């Protein structure tokens, strides 16, 4: 039985710079991308629905739950945390999030891009002693900060890269093991 070991580092692993447009990396066998308004009330819903449709269209149905959850977490992070580079507090504007799906025979890559170059942060902290009854449930089960850990545990690889013109991309890879879902 294969087990995955979660790495608790403050940042996700980083790669080199990536081009601005996800379509410029469309050398995959199959490719689909969407650009979403980060401030729309249905952004996360559209991202999840698109992920499910892509996987059904590409006959990768066995990955629908894991990929949809990863897309939801990454888009949620971008919507909640990303402030475009160069924006000043209090000044509005349009915020966008793009989601790209690329598939080869052995891999599915998901990329979520936002306009904020701040590295994604993993939660940090010490190990809790389960026998310590004095710790409240709010301290042991926080209601935020787990998204990237979930993505790291569901995907076969997770990393991020700064974008050429600002912002960042967060990637996750799902190994297909040569078969369709």
C-alpha positions in Angstrom: 0.0 0.0 0.0 1.4 3.4 -1.0 1.4 6.2 1.6 1.9 9.8 1.0 3.9 11.8 3.5 2.8 15.4 4.1 5.6 17.9 4.2 4.9 20.8 6.6 7.0 23.6 5.2 5.9 27.2 5.3 5.9 27.5 1.4 5.0 25.2 -1.4 7.9 24.1 -3.5 8.6 26.8 -6.2 9.6 26.5 -9.9 10.8 29.0 -12.4 8.7 31.8 -13.9 5.7 30.9 -16.0 4.3 32.8 -19.0 1.2 35.0 -18.4 -1.3 33.1 -20.5 -2.1 29.5 -19.6 -2.8 28.8 -23.3 0.9 29.4 -24.1 1.6 26.2 -22.3 -0.9 24.2 -24.3 1.5 21.7 -25.7 -0.4 19.0 -23.8 -2.3 16.3 -25.6 -5.6 17.8 -24.2 -6.0 21.3 -22.9 -8.8 23.5 -21.5 -8.7 26.8 -19.6 -11.2 29.3 -18.2 -10.7 32.8 -16.8 -13.0 33.7 -13.9 -14.0 37.0 -12.2 -12.6 36.5 -8.7 -15.3 38.7 -7.1 -18.3 36.9 -8.7 -20.4 34.9 -6.3 -20.3 31.8 -8.5 -16.5 31.7 -9.1 -15.9 28.5 -7.1 -19.0 26.8 -8.4 -18.0 27.5 -12.1 -14.5 26.2 -11.4 -15.7 23.0 -9.8 -18.3 22.4 -12.6 -15.6 23.0 -15.3 -13.2 20.6 -13.6 -15.9 17.9 -13.5 -16.9 18.5 -17.1 -13.3 18.3 -18.3 -12.7 15.1 -16.5 -15.9 13.5 -17.8 -15.0 14.7 -21.4 -11.5 13.3 -21.1 -12.8 10.0 -19.6 -10.9 10.6 -16.3 -14.0 10.1 -14.2 -12.1 8.3 -11.4 -10.3 11.7 -10.6 -13.5 13.8 -10.5 -13.7 14.0 -6.7 -10.0 14.6 -6.0 -9.5 17.1 -8.8 -12.7 19.0 -8.1 -11.8 19.4 -4.4 -8.3 20.6 -5.3 -9.6 23.1 -7.8 -12.1 24.3 -5.2 -9.4 24.8 -2.6 -7.0 26.5 -4.9 -9.6 28.8 -6.4 -10.9 29.5 -3.0 -7.4 30.5 -1.8 -7.0 32.8 -4.8 -10.4 34.5 -4.3 -9.9 34.8 -0.5 -6.2 35.8 -0.4 -5.0 37.2 -3.7 -4.6 40.9 -4.0 -3.1 41.8 -7.4 0.5 43.1 -7.5 0.6 46.9 -7.4 -2.8 47.4 -5.9 -3.1 49.7 -2.9 -5.5 49.1 0.0 -8.9 50.4 -0.6 -8.6 50.8 -4.4 -10.8 48.5 -6.4 -10.5 46.9 -9.8 -11.1 43.6 -11.5 -9.5 40.5 -10.0 -9.2 37.4 -12.2 -8.4 33.7 -11.5 -7.6 31.3 -14.4 -7.8 27.6 -14.2 -6.1 25.4 -16.8 -6.3 21.6 -17.3 -3.6 19.8 -19.3 -3.5 16.1 -19.9 -0.9 13.7 -21.3 -1.2 9.9 -21.4 0.5 9.6 -18.0 -0.4 12.9 -16.2 -3.1 15.5 -15.6 -1.9 18.9 -14.6 -4.1 21.6 -13.0 -3.0 25.2 -12.8 -4.7 27.9 -10.9 -3.4 31.5 -11.6 -4.0 34.7 -9.7 -2.6 38.2 -9.8 -0.8 38.1 -6.5 2.9 37.1 -6.4 2.8 36.3 -2.7 3.9 32.7 -2.2 1.2 30.3 -1.0 1.7 29.5 2.6 1.2 26.2 4.3 0.0 26.2 7.9 2.8 25.6 10.4 2.7 24.5 14.0 3.9 22.0 16.4 2.5 18.5 16.9 -0.4 18.2 19.2 -0.6 15.6 22.0 -3.9 13.9 21.6 -3.9 13.2 25.3 -3.9 16.9 26.2 -7.5 17.4 27.2 -6.9 21.1 28.0 -6.7 22.0 24.3 -10.0 23.2 22.9 -11.5 21.8 19.8 -11.1 25.3 18.1 -7.4 25.0 18.5 -7.2 21.4 17.2 -9.7 21.8 14.3 -9.3 25.3 12.8 -11.9 26.3 10.2 -9.3 27.6 7.8 -5.7 26.9 6.7 -6.1 23.3 5.6 -6.7 23.8 1.8 -3.1 23.5 0.6 -2.5 20.4 2.9 -5.6 18.8 1.3 -4.3 19.5 -2.2 -0.9 18.1 -1.3 -2.4 14.9 0.0 -4.8 14.4 -2.9 -2.4 15.3 -5.8 0.8 13.4 -6.7 2.8 16.6 -6.8 2.1 20.3 -5.9 4.2 23.4 -6.5 3.9 27.1 -7.4 5.8 29.5 -9.7 5.8 33.3 -10.2 4.4 34.5 -13.4 6.3 36.6 -15.9 4.2 39.7 -15.5 3.2 39.3 -11.8 1.0 37.0 -9.9 1.6 33.3 -9.5 0.5 29.9 -10.6 -0.2 27.0 -8.3 0.1 23.6 -10.0 -0.9 20.1 -9.0 -0.2 16.9 -10.9 -2.2 13.7 -10.9 -0.5 10.6 -12.2 -2.8 8.6 -14.5 -0.7 5.4 -14.5 -1.2 5.1 -18.3 -5.0 4.4 -18.0 -8.2 6.3 -18.4 -10.6 6.8 -15.6 
